[in-house]
């Protein structure tokens, strides 16, 4: 922010022809450096602001094999050369996430679709997403009677992403919705469980 504080500088939305009615543009947003990611129904709009210039639409990101509202982009995250989109309603709410990577030609490659190793209908994998460096975390807020979990993916040497761990609360209880929100920065991660009852009915907690 400038010394004078924050101000509204520009409204971001799809260019004419890139969007459509009922796109729900702005349902989820993320920012990193000079990039901004704006989620919408079955797609996300990536904007970039070069130094001294205005924000411009760089790419329309579409989850692999979109199928209308079933691939509604509900969560989004940006990192260094990485964009991550969560689509928890995919495949009867089993859920999925799509990760896009920026290549050496400064172009965004087609996405890799990430899915839970123990996926089940209704888990809502992709409810929340976060990315930092070579780590990606994806929440499944309705997994295991909504005691839920967070899936950790690591970037491999060949550029692909592989699941390496499932995080759960050490005091997990049903309907805590652990993983409904998640953030990661380097070696620090925090997971929200907004309906956790340990401190009182739906008092909530973060781990």
mmCIF file of C-alpha atoms in Angstrom:
data_model
loop_
_atom_site.group_PDB
_atom_site.id
_atom_site.type_symbol
_atom_site.label_atom_id
_atom_site.label_comp_id
_atom_site.label_asym_id
_atom_site.label_seq_id
_atom_site.Cartn_x
_atom_site.Cartn_y
_atom_site.Cartn_z
ATOM 1 C CA UNK A 1 0.000 0.000 0.000
ATOM 2 C CA UNK A 2 1.223 3.551 -0.627
ATOM 3 C CA UNK A 3 1.942 5.903 2.279
ATOM 4 C CA UNK A 4 -1.555 7.323 1.951
ATOM 5 C CA UNK A 5 -3.214 3.932 2.483
ATOM 6 C CA UNK A 6 -5.162 1.561 0.278
ATOM 7 C CA UNK A 7 -7.433 2.739 -2.526
ATOM 8 C CA UNK A 8 -9.579 1.195 -5.242
ATOM 9 C CA UNK A 9 -7.426 1.361 -8.372
ATOM 10 C CA UNK A 10 -9.179 -0.919 -10.851
ATOM 11 C CA UNK A 11 -12.061 -3.357 -11.211
ATOM 12 C CA UNK A 12 -10.913 -6.735 -12.501
ATOM 13 C CA UNK A 13 -13.226 -8.867 -14.580
ATOM 14 C CA UNK A 14 -13.249 -10.861 -17.812
ATOM 15 C CA UNK A 15 -12.674 -9.033 -21.063
ATOM 16 C CA UNK A 16 -15.576 -8.869 -23.476
ATOM 17 C CA UNK A 17 -15.939 -12.333 -24.964
ATOM 18 C CA UNK A 18 -13.941 -14.056 -22.199
ATOM 19 C CA UNK A 19 -16.749 -14.169 -19.662
ATOM 20 C CA UNK A 20 -20.451 -14.953 -19.753
ATOM 21 C CA UNK A 21 -23.621 -14.372 -17.786
ATOM 22 C CA UNK A 22 -23.731 -16.044 -14.359
ATOM 23 C CA UNK A 23 -19.947 -16.501 -14.343
ATOM 24 C CA UNK A 24 -19.883 -15.516 -10.645
ATOM 25 C CA UNK A 25 -16.540 -13.831 -11.267
ATOM 26 C CA UNK A 26 -14.889 -12.981 -7.947
ATOM 27 C CA UNK A 27 -16.225 -15.976 -5.981
ATOM 28 C CA UNK A 28 -12.628 -16.606 -4.875
ATOM 29 C CA UNK A 29 -9.467 -14.533 -5.339
ATOM 30 C CA UNK A 30 -5.714 -14.786 -4.780
ATOM 31 C CA UNK A 31 -2.715 -12.507 -5.300
ATOM 32 C CA UNK A 32 1.045 -12.976 -5.481
ATOM 33 C CA UNK A 33 3.601 -10.426 -6.605
ATOM 34 C CA UNK A 34 2.255 -8.828 -9.773
ATOM 35 C CA UNK A 35 -0.326 -11.540 -10.402
ATOM 36 C CA UNK A 36 -3.997 -11.676 -9.421
ATOM 37 C CA UNK A 37 -6.268 -14.695 -9.815
ATOM 38 C CA UNK A 38 -10.056 -14.287 -9.910
ATOM 39 C CA UNK A 39 -12.175 -17.434 -9.736
ATOM 40 C CA UNK A 40 -15.477 -17.879 -11.540
ATOM 41 C CA UNK A 41 -17.803 -20.659 -12.613
ATOM 42 C CA UNK A 42 -15.714 -23.402 -14.264
ATOM 43 C CA UNK A 43 -12.764 -21.054 -14.884
ATOM 44 C CA UNK A 44 -10.422 -18.495 -13.366
ATOM 45 C CA UNK A 45 -9.016 -15.277 -14.796
ATOM 46 C CA UNK A 46 -5.312 -14.578 -14.343
ATOM 47 C CA UNK A 47 -4.291 -10.924 -14.420
ATOM 48 C CA UNK A 48 -0.796 -9.488 -14.495
ATOM 49 C CA UNK A 49 0.447 -5.964 -13.876
ATOM 50 C CA UNK A 50 3.803 -5.231 -15.505
ATOM 51 C CA UNK A 51 5.803 -2.440 -13.879
ATOM 52 C CA UNK A 52 4.324 0.938 -14.774
ATOM 53 C CA UNK A 53 1.326 -0.559 -16.568
ATOM 54 C CA UNK A 54 -2.302 -1.430 -15.792
ATOM 55 C CA UNK A 55 -3.656 -4.860 -14.903
ATOM 56 C CA UNK A 56 -4.300 -6.952 -18.007
ATOM 57 C CA UNK A 57 -5.906 -10.340 -18.521
ATOM 58 C CA UNK A 58 -3.072 -12.804 -19.089
ATOM 59 C CA UNK A 59 -4.931 -16.099 -19.333
ATOM 60 C CA UNK A 60 -8.271 -17.768 -18.759
ATOM 61 C CA UNK A 61 -7.541 -20.896 -16.725
ATOM 62 C CA UNK A 62 -10.014 -23.740 -17.148
ATOM 63 C CA UNK A 63 -9.889 -26.860 -14.944
ATOM 64 C CA UNK A 64 -9.212 -30.023 -16.938
ATOM 65 C CA UNK A 65 -12.347 -31.482 -18.584
ATOM 66 C CA UNK A 66 -14.754 -28.873 -17.150
ATOM 67 C CA UNK A 67 -18.402 -29.868 -16.855
ATOM 68 C CA UNK A 68 -20.336 -26.713 -16.053
ATOM 69 C CA UNK A 69 -21.116 -25.984 -12.425
ATOM 70 C CA UNK A 70 -19.642 -29.354 -11.385
ATOM 71 C CA UNK A 71 -16.213 -27.762 -11.853
ATOM 72 C CA UNK A 72 -17.095 -24.492 -10.120
ATOM 73 C CA UNK A 73 -13.855 -22.878 -8.938
ATOM 74 C CA UNK A 74 -14.443 -22.463 -5.194
ATOM 75 C CA UNK A 75 -10.875 -21.823 -4.007
ATOM 76 C CA UNK A 76 -7.713 -20.398 -5.542
ATOM 77 C CA UNK A 77 -4.082 -19.826 -4.615
ATOM 78 C CA UNK A 78 -1.023 -18.302 -6.264
ATOM 79 C CA UNK A 79 2.672 -18.929 -5.643
ATOM 80 C CA UNK A 80 5.934 -18.464 -7.509
ATOM 81 C CA UNK A 81 5.038 -19.611 -11.023
ATOM 82 C CA UNK A 82 2.122 -21.705 -9.774
ATOM 83 C CA UNK A 83 -1.670 -21.286 -9.764
ATOM 84 C CA UNK A 84 -3.931 -23.733 -7.919
ATOM 85 C CA UNK A 85 -7.702 -24.030 -8.372
ATOM 86 C CA UNK A 86 -9.998 -26.079 -6.132
ATOM 87 C CA UNK A 87 -13.219 -27.587 -7.496
ATOM 88 C CA UNK A 88 -14.785 -29.435 -4.525
ATOM 89 C CA UNK A 89 -18.113 -30.149 -6.264
ATOM 90 C CA UNK A 90 -16.423 -32.225 -8.976
ATOM 91 C CA UNK A 91 -17.611 -35.831 -9.432
ATOM 92 C CA UNK A 92 -20.449 -35.939 -6.877
ATOM 93 C CA UNK A 93 -18.465 -33.697 -4.520
ATOM 94 C CA UNK A 94 -15.481 -36.042 -4.441
ATOM 95 C CA UNK A 95 -13.570 -32.943 -5.446
ATOM 96 C CA UNK A 96 -10.422 -32.128 -7.386
ATOM 97 C CA UNK A 97 -7.808 -29.428 -7.795
ATOM 98 C CA UNK A 98 -5.920 -28.261 -10.866
ATOM 99 C CA UNK A 99 -2.411 -26.870 -10.692
ATOM 100 C CA UNK A 100 -0.978 -24.695 -13.462
ATOM 101 C CA UNK A 101 2.761 -24.033 -13.755
ATOM 102 C CA UNK A 102 4.592 -21.238 -15.530
ATOM 103 C CA UNK A 103 7.273 -22.590 -17.852
ATOM 104 C CA UNK A 104 10.634 -21.173 -18.895
ATOM 105 C CA UNK A 105 9.012 -19.463 -21.902
ATOM 106 C CA UNK A 106 6.864 -17.435 -19.475
ATOM 107 C CA UNK A 107 3.776 -19.346 -20.574
ATOM 108 C CA UNK A 108 1.313 -21.234 -18.378
ATOM 109 C CA UNK A 109 1.222 -24.960 -19.139
ATOM 110 C CA UNK A 110 -1.903 -27.094 -19.202
ATOM 111 C CA UNK A 111 -2.887 -28.149 -15.695
ATOM 112 C CA UNK A 112 -2.203 -31.291 -13.724
ATOM 113 C CA UNK A 113 -5.340 -32.501 -11.971
ATOM 114 C CA UNK A 114 -4.768 -33.500 -8.346
ATOM 115 C CA UNK A 115 -7.086 -35.921 -6.559
ATOM 116 C CA UNK A 116 -7.048 -37.499 -3.109
ATOM 117 C CA UNK A 117 -5.504 -40.965 -2.878
ATOM 118 C CA UNK A 118 -8.433 -42.174 -0.735
ATOM 119 C CA UNK A 119 -11.120 -40.163 -2.508
ATOM 120 C CA UNK A 120 -14.782 -40.769 -1.792
ATOM 121 C CA UNK A 121 -17.960 -39.056 -2.907
ATOM 122 C CA UNK A 122 -18.897 -36.134 -0.697
ATOM 123 C CA UNK A 123 -15.369 -35.458 0.661
ATOM 124 C CA UNK A 124 -15.197 -32.049 -1.085
ATOM 125 C CA UNK A 125 -11.474 -32.226 -1.802
ATOM 126 C CA UNK A 126 -10.511 -28.744 -2.989
ATOM 127 C CA UNK A 127 -12.608 -26.867 -0.423
ATOM 128 C CA UNK A 128 -9.485 -24.848 0.343
ATOM 129 C CA UNK A 129 -6.098 -24.602 -1.355
ATOM 130 C CA UNK A 130 -2.713 -23.049 -0.608
ATOM 131 C CA UNK A 131 0.685 -23.149 -2.288
ATOM 132 C CA UNK A 132 4.186 -22.030 -1.324
ATOM 133 C CA UNK A 133 7.428 -22.990 -3.008
ATOM 134 C CA UNK A 134 7.307 -26.692 -3.809
ATOM 135 C CA UNK A 135 4.401 -27.416 -1.454
ATOM 136 C CA UNK A 136 0.659 -27.456 -2.092
ATOM 137 C CA UNK A 137 -2.032 -28.100 0.517
ATOM 138 C CA UNK A 138 -5.612 -29.006 -0.353
ATOM 139 C CA UNK A 139 -8.430 -29.262 2.174
ATOM 140 C CA UNK A 140 -11.231 -31.830 2.044
ATOM 141 C CA UNK A 141 -13.661 -30.241 4.458
ATOM 142 C CA UNK A 142 -16.250 -33.060 4.467
ATOM 143 C CA UNK A 143 -13.901 -36.064 4.601
ATOM 144 C CA UNK A 144 -14.473 -38.745 7.279
ATOM 145 C CA UNK A 145 -17.778 -37.431 8.704
ATOM 146 C CA UNK A 146 -16.391 -33.899 8.341
ATOM 147 C CA UNK A 147 -13.574 -34.509 10.821
ATOM 148 C CA UNK A 148 -11.894 -33.832 7.489
ATOM 149 C CA UNK A 149 -8.270 -33.595 6.389
ATOM 150 C CA UNK A 150 -5.678 -31.685 4.429
ATOM 151 C CA UNK A 151 -3.649 -33.326 1.661
ATOM 152 C CA UNK A 152 -0.024 -32.307 1.195
ATOM 153 C CA UNK A 153 1.499 -32.447 -2.287
ATOM 154 C CA UNK A 154 5.174 -31.929 -3.143
ATOM 155 C CA UNK A 155 6.623 -30.850 -6.478
ATOM 156 C CA UNK A 156 8.835 -33.522 -7.986
ATOM 157 C CA UNK A 157 12.022 -33.115 -9.996
ATOM 158 C CA UNK A 158 10.156 -33.674 -13.270
ATOM 159 C CA UNK A 159 7.713 -30.850 -12.466
ATOM 160 C CA UNK A 160 4.773 -33.068 -11.498
ATOM 161 C CA UNK A 161 3.041 -32.928 -8.103
ATOM 162 C CA UNK A 162 2.665 -35.958 -5.848
ATOM 163 C CA UNK A 163 0.653 -36.502 -2.680
ATOM 164 C CA UNK A 164 2.942 -37.289 0.255
ATOM 165 C CA UNK A 165 0.833 -36.867 3.401
ATOM 166 C CA UNK A 166 -2.675 -36.420 4.844
ATOM 167 C CA UNK A 167 -2.966 -34.077 7.814
ATOM 168 C CA UNK A 168 -5.702 -34.575 10.411
ATOM 169 C CA UNK A 169 -6.306 -32.963 13.798
ATOM 170 C CA UNK A 170 -4.772 -34.885 16.698
ATOM 171 C CA UNK A 171 -8.036 -34.378 18.599
ATOM 172 C CA UNK A 172 -10.313 -34.770 15.591
ATOM 173 C CA UNK A 173 -14.065 -34.915 16.074
ATOM 174 C CA UNK A 174 -16.888 -35.281 13.537
ATOM 175 C CA UNK A 175 -18.210 -32.130 11.912
ATOM 176 C CA UNK A 176 -15.238 -29.954 12.889
ATOM 177 C CA UNK A 177 -14.596 -29.171 9.191
ATOM 178 C CA UNK A 178 -10.829 -29.310 9.655
ATOM 179 C CA UNK A 179 -9.364 -28.096 6.371
ATOM 180 C CA UNK A 180 -12.150 -25.677 5.521
ATOM 181 C CA UNK A 181 -9.366 -23.081 5.291
ATOM 182 C CA UNK A 182 -5.629 -23.495 4.886
ATOM 183 C CA UNK A 183 -2.553 -21.304 4.443
ATOM 184 C CA UNK A 184 1.113 -22.093 3.944
ATOM 185 C CA UNK A 185 4.269 -19.985 3.858
ATOM 186 C CA UNK A 186 7.562 -21.840 3.597
ATOM 187 C CA UNK A 187 7.711 -24.362 6.445
ATOM 188 C CA UNK A 188 4.689 -22.944 8.292
ATOM 189 C CA UNK A 189 1.137 -24.133 7.637
ATOM 190 C CA UNK A 190 -2.119 -23.308 9.414
ATOM 191 C CA UNK A 191 -5.413 -25.175 9.064
ATOM 192 C CA UNK A 192 -8.828 -23.893 10.104
ATOM 193 C CA UNK A 193 -11.564 -26.016 11.676
ATOM 194 C CA UNK A 194 -14.394 -23.541 12.090
ATOM 195 C CA UNK A 195 -16.840 -25.951 13.789
ATOM 196 C CA UNK A 196 -14.443 -27.610 16.252
ATOM 197 C CA UNK A 197 -16.142 -28.186 19.631
ATOM 198 C CA UNK A 198 -13.165 -28.569 21.954
ATOM 199 C CA UNK A 199 -13.595 -25.058 23.423
ATOM 200 C CA UNK A 200 -17.387 -25.050 23.188
ATOM 201 C CA UNK A 201 -20.126 -25.785 20.672
ATOM 202 C CA UNK A 202 -18.773 -24.712 17.249
ATOM 203 C CA UNK A 203 -16.190 -22.472 18.960
ATOM 204 C CA UNK A 204 -13.778 -23.394 16.192
ATOM 205 C CA UNK A 205 -10.007 -23.734 16.162
ATOM 206 C CA UNK A 206 -6.921 -23.472 13.983
ATOM 207 C CA UNK A 207 -3.996 -25.886 13.951
#
